[in-house]
Short mmCIF file of C-alpha atoms and ligand atoms in Angstrom, two decimals:
data_model
loop_
_atom_site.label_atom_id
_atom_site.label_comp_id
_atom_site.label_asym_id
_atom_site.label_seq_id
_atom_site.Cartn_x
_atom_site.Cartn_y
_atom_site.Cartn_z
CA MET A 1 20.01 -19.43 -43.60
CA ILE A 2 21.31 -19.10 -40.06
CA ASN A 3 19.36 -20.59 -37.17
CA PHE A 4 20.71 -19.42 -33.83
CA HIS A 5 19.28 -21.60 -31.05
CA ILE A 6 20.01 -20.54 -27.49
CA LEU A 7 20.46 -23.48 -25.15
CA GLY A 8 21.76 -21.30 -22.34
CA ALA A 9 20.88 -17.60 -22.01
CA GLY A 10 22.46 -17.15 -18.58
CA GLY A 11 25.87 -16.54 -17.02
CA ALA A 12 27.74 -18.68 -14.53
CA VAL A 13 24.85 -18.73 -12.05
CA PRO A 14 22.00 -20.88 -13.40
CA THR A 15 18.33 -20.05 -12.92
CA PRO A 16 15.36 -22.13 -14.15
CA THR A 17 15.12 -20.00 -17.31
CA HIS A 18 18.70 -18.87 -17.82
CA CYS A 19 21.37 -21.60 -17.70
CA PRO A 20 25.08 -21.11 -18.51
CA ALA A 21 26.30 -20.56 -22.04
CA ALA A 22 25.43 -23.03 -24.78
CA TYR A 23 24.40 -22.31 -28.39
CA TRP A 24 23.46 -24.61 -31.30
CA ILE A 25 23.84 -22.80 -34.59
CA GLY A 26 22.80 -23.97 -38.03
CA VAL A 27 24.62 -22.27 -40.91
CA ASP A 28 22.78 -23.64 -43.92
CA LYS A 29 23.06 -27.41 -43.31
CA GLN A 30 26.07 -27.34 -40.97
CA GLN A 31 25.39 -27.46 -37.23
CA LEU A 32 27.85 -25.93 -34.75
CA LEU A 33 28.00 -26.18 -30.98
CA LEU A 34 29.22 -22.90 -29.51
CA ASP A 35 30.47 -22.57 -25.91
CA PRO A 36 29.43 -25.84 -24.24
CA GLY A 37 28.93 -24.55 -20.70
CA PRO A 38 27.68 -26.75 -17.83
CA GLY A 39 24.66 -28.80 -18.91
CA ALA A 40 25.02 -27.96 -22.61
CA LEU A 41 24.85 -31.57 -23.76
CA VAL A 42 21.72 -32.33 -21.76
CA ARG A 43 20.00 -29.21 -23.00
CA LEU A 44 21.00 -29.92 -26.61
CA VAL A 45 19.63 -33.45 -26.52
CA LYS A 46 16.46 -32.37 -24.69
CA SER A 47 15.88 -29.63 -27.27
CA GLY A 48 15.19 -32.28 -29.90
CA ARG A 49 17.51 -30.48 -32.31
CA ALA A 50 20.18 -33.18 -32.27
CA PRO A 51 18.34 -36.44 -32.99
CA LEU A 52 21.60 -38.41 -33.02
CA GLY A 53 22.66 -36.93 -29.69
CA VAL A 54 26.41 -36.60 -29.23
CA ASP A 55 26.97 -38.11 -32.68
CA GLU A 56 25.30 -35.01 -34.14
CA ILE A 57 28.17 -32.80 -32.92
CA SER A 58 31.05 -32.39 -35.35
CA ILE A 59 32.26 -28.81 -34.77
CA VAL A 60 32.62 -27.10 -31.38
CA LEU A 61 33.62 -23.44 -31.05
CA PHE A 62 34.92 -21.80 -27.86
CA THR A 63 35.03 -18.08 -27.11
CA HIS A 64 37.22 -18.59 -24.03
CA TYR A 65 37.86 -21.07 -21.24
CA HIS A 66 35.96 -19.76 -18.25
CA PRO A 67 34.02 -22.79 -16.91
CA ASP A 68 30.57 -21.39 -17.73
CA HIS A 69 31.60 -21.55 -21.40
CA CYS A 70 33.46 -24.84 -21.64
CA ALA A 71 32.76 -27.19 -18.69
CA ASP A 72 30.77 -29.62 -20.85
CA LEU A 73 33.79 -30.25 -23.07
CA ILE A 74 34.64 -32.92 -20.49
CA ALA A 75 31.13 -34.38 -20.76
CA LEU A 76 31.30 -34.33 -24.57
CA LEU A 77 34.65 -36.10 -24.73
CA PHE A 78 33.72 -38.68 -22.11
CA ALA A 79 30.46 -39.44 -23.94
CA SER A 80 32.43 -39.73 -27.19
CA HIS A 81 34.62 -42.35 -25.52
CA SER A 82 31.59 -44.61 -25.13
CA PRO A 83 31.08 -47.38 -27.71
CA VAL A 84 27.49 -46.10 -27.95
CA CYS A 85 28.76 -43.22 -30.10
CA ILE A 86 29.34 -44.45 -33.64
CA ASN A 87 30.00 -41.26 -35.66
CA LYS A 88 33.33 -41.81 -37.45
CA GLU A 89 33.76 -38.23 -38.70
CA PRO A 90 36.42 -36.15 -36.95
CA LEU A 91 35.32 -34.15 -33.92
CA ARG A 92 36.68 -30.66 -34.59
CA LEU A 93 37.34 -28.20 -31.77
CA PHE A 94 38.16 -24.52 -32.41
CA GLY A 95 39.13 -21.97 -29.78
CA PRO A 96 41.62 -19.30 -28.80
CA MET A 97 45.15 -20.15 -27.75
CA GLY A 98 45.16 -22.52 -24.75
CA LEU A 99 42.79 -25.20 -26.05
CA LYS A 100 45.59 -27.76 -26.46
CA ALA A 101 46.95 -26.97 -22.99
CA LEU A 102 43.45 -27.33 -21.53
CA LEU A 103 43.05 -30.74 -23.15
CA GLY A 104 46.50 -31.69 -21.88
CA LYS A 105 45.46 -30.87 -18.32
CA PHE A 106 42.30 -32.94 -18.74
CA ARG A 107 44.48 -35.83 -19.93
CA ASP A 108 46.68 -35.43 -16.83
CA ILE A 109 43.55 -36.14 -14.77
CA TYR A 110 41.59 -38.59 -16.91
CA GLY A 111 44.23 -40.34 -19.05
CA THR A 112 42.64 -41.79 -22.16
CA TRP A 113 39.07 -41.75 -20.81
CA LEU A 114 38.34 -38.58 -22.78
CA ASP A 115 39.67 -39.94 -26.10
CA PRO A 116 36.78 -40.35 -28.57
CA ARG A 117 36.51 -44.07 -29.35
CA ASN A 118 35.42 -44.10 -32.98
CA ARG A 119 36.51 -40.72 -34.30
CA SER A 120 39.62 -38.58 -34.40
CA LEU A 121 39.92 -35.31 -32.49
CA GLU A 122 41.07 -32.27 -34.47
CA VAL A 123 42.06 -29.26 -32.36
CA THR A 124 42.58 -25.80 -33.84
CA GLU A 125 43.80 -22.77 -31.95
CA TRP A 126 42.71 -19.87 -34.16
CA SER A 127 45.47 -17.78 -35.68
CA ASP A 128 44.91 -14.17 -36.73
CA GLY A 129 43.04 -13.88 -40.02
CA GLN A 130 42.00 -17.53 -40.04
CA VAL A 131 38.52 -18.39 -41.36
CA LEU A 132 36.68 -21.70 -41.11
CA ASP A 133 34.97 -22.51 -44.40
CA LEU A 134 31.82 -24.59 -43.97
CA PRO A 135 30.31 -27.07 -46.42
CA GLY A 136 27.84 -25.31 -48.72
CA GLY A 137 29.67 -21.98 -48.78
CA GLY A 138 29.22 -20.60 -45.25
CA SER A 139 32.03 -19.49 -42.97
CA VAL A 140 33.00 -18.71 -39.39
CA THR A 141 35.38 -15.85 -38.59
CA PRO A 142 36.67 -15.17 -35.07
CA PHE A 143 37.52 -11.71 -33.75
CA ARG A 144 39.18 -10.62 -30.53
CA VAL A 145 37.08 -9.08 -27.77
CA ASN A 146 37.68 -7.45 -24.40
CA HIS A 147 37.32 -9.97 -21.57
CA PRO A 148 39.74 -10.76 -18.72
CA GLN A 149 41.31 -14.17 -19.11
CA ASP A 150 43.02 -17.01 -17.28
CA ARG A 151 46.45 -18.64 -17.37
CA LEU A 152 45.72 -20.41 -20.67
CA CYS A 153 45.07 -17.40 -22.87
CA ASP A 154 45.19 -13.62 -22.62
CA TYR A 155 42.31 -12.90 -25.00
CA ALA A 156 38.76 -14.05 -25.74
CA LEU A 157 36.90 -14.29 -29.03
CA GLY A 158 33.60 -13.35 -30.61
CA TYR A 159 32.40 -15.00 -33.81
CA ARG A 160 30.95 -13.86 -37.11
CA PHE A 161 28.90 -16.46 -38.98
CA CYS A 162 28.07 -16.06 -42.67
CA ASP A 163 25.90 -18.35 -44.79
CA ALA A 164 26.11 -18.99 -48.52
CA SER A 165 23.66 -16.20 -49.34
CA GLY A 166 25.53 -13.60 -47.30
CA THR A 167 23.38 -13.68 -44.15
CA VAL A 168 25.51 -12.59 -41.19
CA ALA A 169 25.07 -13.42 -37.50
CA VAL A 170 27.51 -12.11 -34.89
CA PHE A 171 28.06 -13.48 -31.40
CA SER A 172 29.82 -11.20 -28.93
CA GLY A 173 31.13 -13.84 -26.53
CA ASP A 174 31.91 -12.33 -23.15
CA THR A 175 33.23 -8.82 -23.58
CA GLY A 176 33.30 -5.26 -22.40
CA PRO A 177 32.91 -2.51 -24.98
CA CYS A 178 35.45 -2.88 -27.79
CA ALA A 179 35.97 -1.55 -31.31
CA GLU A 180 36.40 -5.06 -32.73
CA LEU A 181 32.84 -5.97 -31.73
CA ASN A 182 31.43 -2.73 -33.15
CA GLN A 183 33.15 -3.47 -36.43
CA ALA A 184 32.08 -7.12 -36.59
CA ALA A 185 28.46 -6.24 -35.76
CA ARG A 186 28.16 -3.50 -38.37
CA SER A 187 24.95 -4.08 -40.37
CA ALA A 188 24.77 -7.71 -39.21
CA ASP A 189 21.45 -9.44 -39.81
CA LEU A 190 21.56 -10.77 -36.25
CA LEU A 191 23.64 -9.68 -33.26
CA VAL A 192 23.56 -12.01 -30.26
CA VAL A 193 25.22 -9.95 -27.56
CA GLU A 194 25.97 -10.47 -23.92
CA CYS A 195 24.18 -8.25 -21.40
CA SER A 196 25.38 -9.63 -18.10
CA THR A 197 23.97 -7.05 -15.69
CA PRO A 198 21.70 -4.03 -15.37
CA ASP A 199 23.55 -0.72 -15.61
CA ASP A 200 23.80 -0.29 -11.84
CA LEU A 201 25.71 -3.60 -11.50
CA ALA A 202 28.03 -3.06 -14.50
CA THR A 203 31.32 -4.98 -14.28
CA ASP A 204 34.57 -4.78 -16.24
CA GLY A 205 34.80 -7.19 -19.15
CA HIS A 206 31.04 -7.45 -19.59
CA LEU A 207 28.24 -5.40 -21.16
CA HIS A 208 25.17 -3.78 -19.64
CA PRO A 209 22.13 -2.17 -21.34
CA SER A 210 23.52 1.32 -21.96
CA ALA A 211 26.76 -0.16 -23.39
CA VAL A 212 24.76 -2.54 -25.62
CA GLY A 213 22.64 0.41 -26.72
CA ALA A 214 25.75 2.42 -27.64
CA LEU A 215 27.14 -0.56 -29.56
CA CYS A 216 23.90 -1.04 -31.50
CA ALA A 217 23.46 2.67 -32.22
CA ASP A 218 26.94 2.61 -33.78
CA SER A 219 26.80 -0.75 -35.58
CA LEU A 220 23.12 -0.79 -36.62
CA PRO A 221 22.47 -4.54 -36.65
CA ARG A 222 19.08 -5.50 -38.12
CA GLN A 223 18.09 -7.61 -35.09
CA VAL A 224 19.53 -7.78 -31.58
CA VAL A 225 19.26 -10.61 -29.05
CA LEU A 226 20.45 -10.18 -25.47
CA THR A 227 22.03 -13.18 -23.75
CA HIS A 228 24.46 -14.18 -20.95
CA GLN A 229 22.11 -12.66 -18.38
CA TYR A 230 23.03 -13.10 -14.73
CA PRO A 231 19.96 -13.30 -12.45
CA ALA A 232 19.63 -9.53 -11.92
CA ALA A 233 19.76 -8.95 -15.69
CA ALA A 234 17.27 -11.75 -16.39
CA ALA A 235 14.88 -10.10 -13.92
CA THR A 236 15.20 -6.69 -15.63
CA ASP A 237 13.31 -5.48 -18.71
CA LEU A 238 16.50 -5.23 -20.74
CA VAL A 239 14.59 -4.54 -23.96
CA ALA A 240 13.25 -1.31 -22.44
CA GLU A 241 16.67 -0.40 -21.08
CA VAL A 242 18.50 -0.94 -24.40
CA GLY A 243 15.55 0.76 -26.16
CA LYS A 244 16.50 4.04 -24.48
CA TYR A 245 19.57 4.12 -26.74
CA TYR A 246 18.62 2.10 -29.80
CA GLU A 247 15.40 2.03 -31.85
CA GLY A 248 15.90 -1.29 -33.71
CA PRO A 249 14.33 -4.66 -32.80
CA VAL A 250 15.72 -6.11 -29.56
CA SER A 251 14.82 -9.42 -27.85
CA GLN A 252 15.74 -10.75 -24.44
CA ALA A 253 16.64 -14.44 -24.78
CA HIS A 254 15.78 -17.26 -22.44
CA ASP A 255 16.80 -20.90 -22.68
CA GLY A 256 15.16 -22.35 -25.79
CA SER A 257 14.88 -19.08 -27.74
CA SER A 258 15.57 -19.48 -31.46
CA TYR A 259 16.29 -16.87 -34.10
CA LEU A 260 16.20 -17.57 -37.83
CA VAL A 261 17.74 -15.11 -40.27
CA ASP A 262 17.91 -15.60 -44.01
CA LYS A 263 18.93 -13.02 -46.58
CA ALA A 264 17.63 -15.33 -49.32
CA ASP A 265 14.03 -14.61 -48.15
ZN1 ZN B 301 33.98 -15.30 -19.14
#
């Protein structure tokens, strides 16, 4: 069973219904925080899905290091420095190359204030072909996507989640059209895909409805959810726009949307 809860369905510019990236994903019994953008921690705790608050977080995945996808890493680490947090399990961070350098720059500013007090910090920069095996038989597999980057890393990632019964959910991250995403999304039970703008505002390194439609028509996911909507996209009927190119079920996410997929059903 995969439960994909959207804490932030927007891009870098928050609106009341579409805040920056943040996703809380249950793969069987393992919870994962994906892309903790600004306000992610607050929205996670307010959602009621993390009764232990920060102590509930044990694995954090990053697609890339633009601030709308990772700014709350500082908030998470600073909260973990508090004696209030008592979880003694390691806090495990996974991201593309540059994660260790990013943490080093934070340390240059904050010293030891971001060191978790009661738990170790395990940092993994994904290498090609690496898979994270989850307790209970699930897994997380990263794949490279097409998104302009910063000085820390020259690529961004999408993620493919698989549960013990073979249910597959794919997250595009930020990306323009790319073959790697088409391949990862092929026949997925759930595709959560960015749709940053309407077609008339299309920008490099991002997707828009006709590009999402072409992706879906090629990959044939069983269910499609549109996310990472900047204000103009959030104000557009993206379902109708994507529907011009793809006949399958499509939803337009807002903050708080949840999608449950389970092949065992
Ligand atoms: Zn980005």
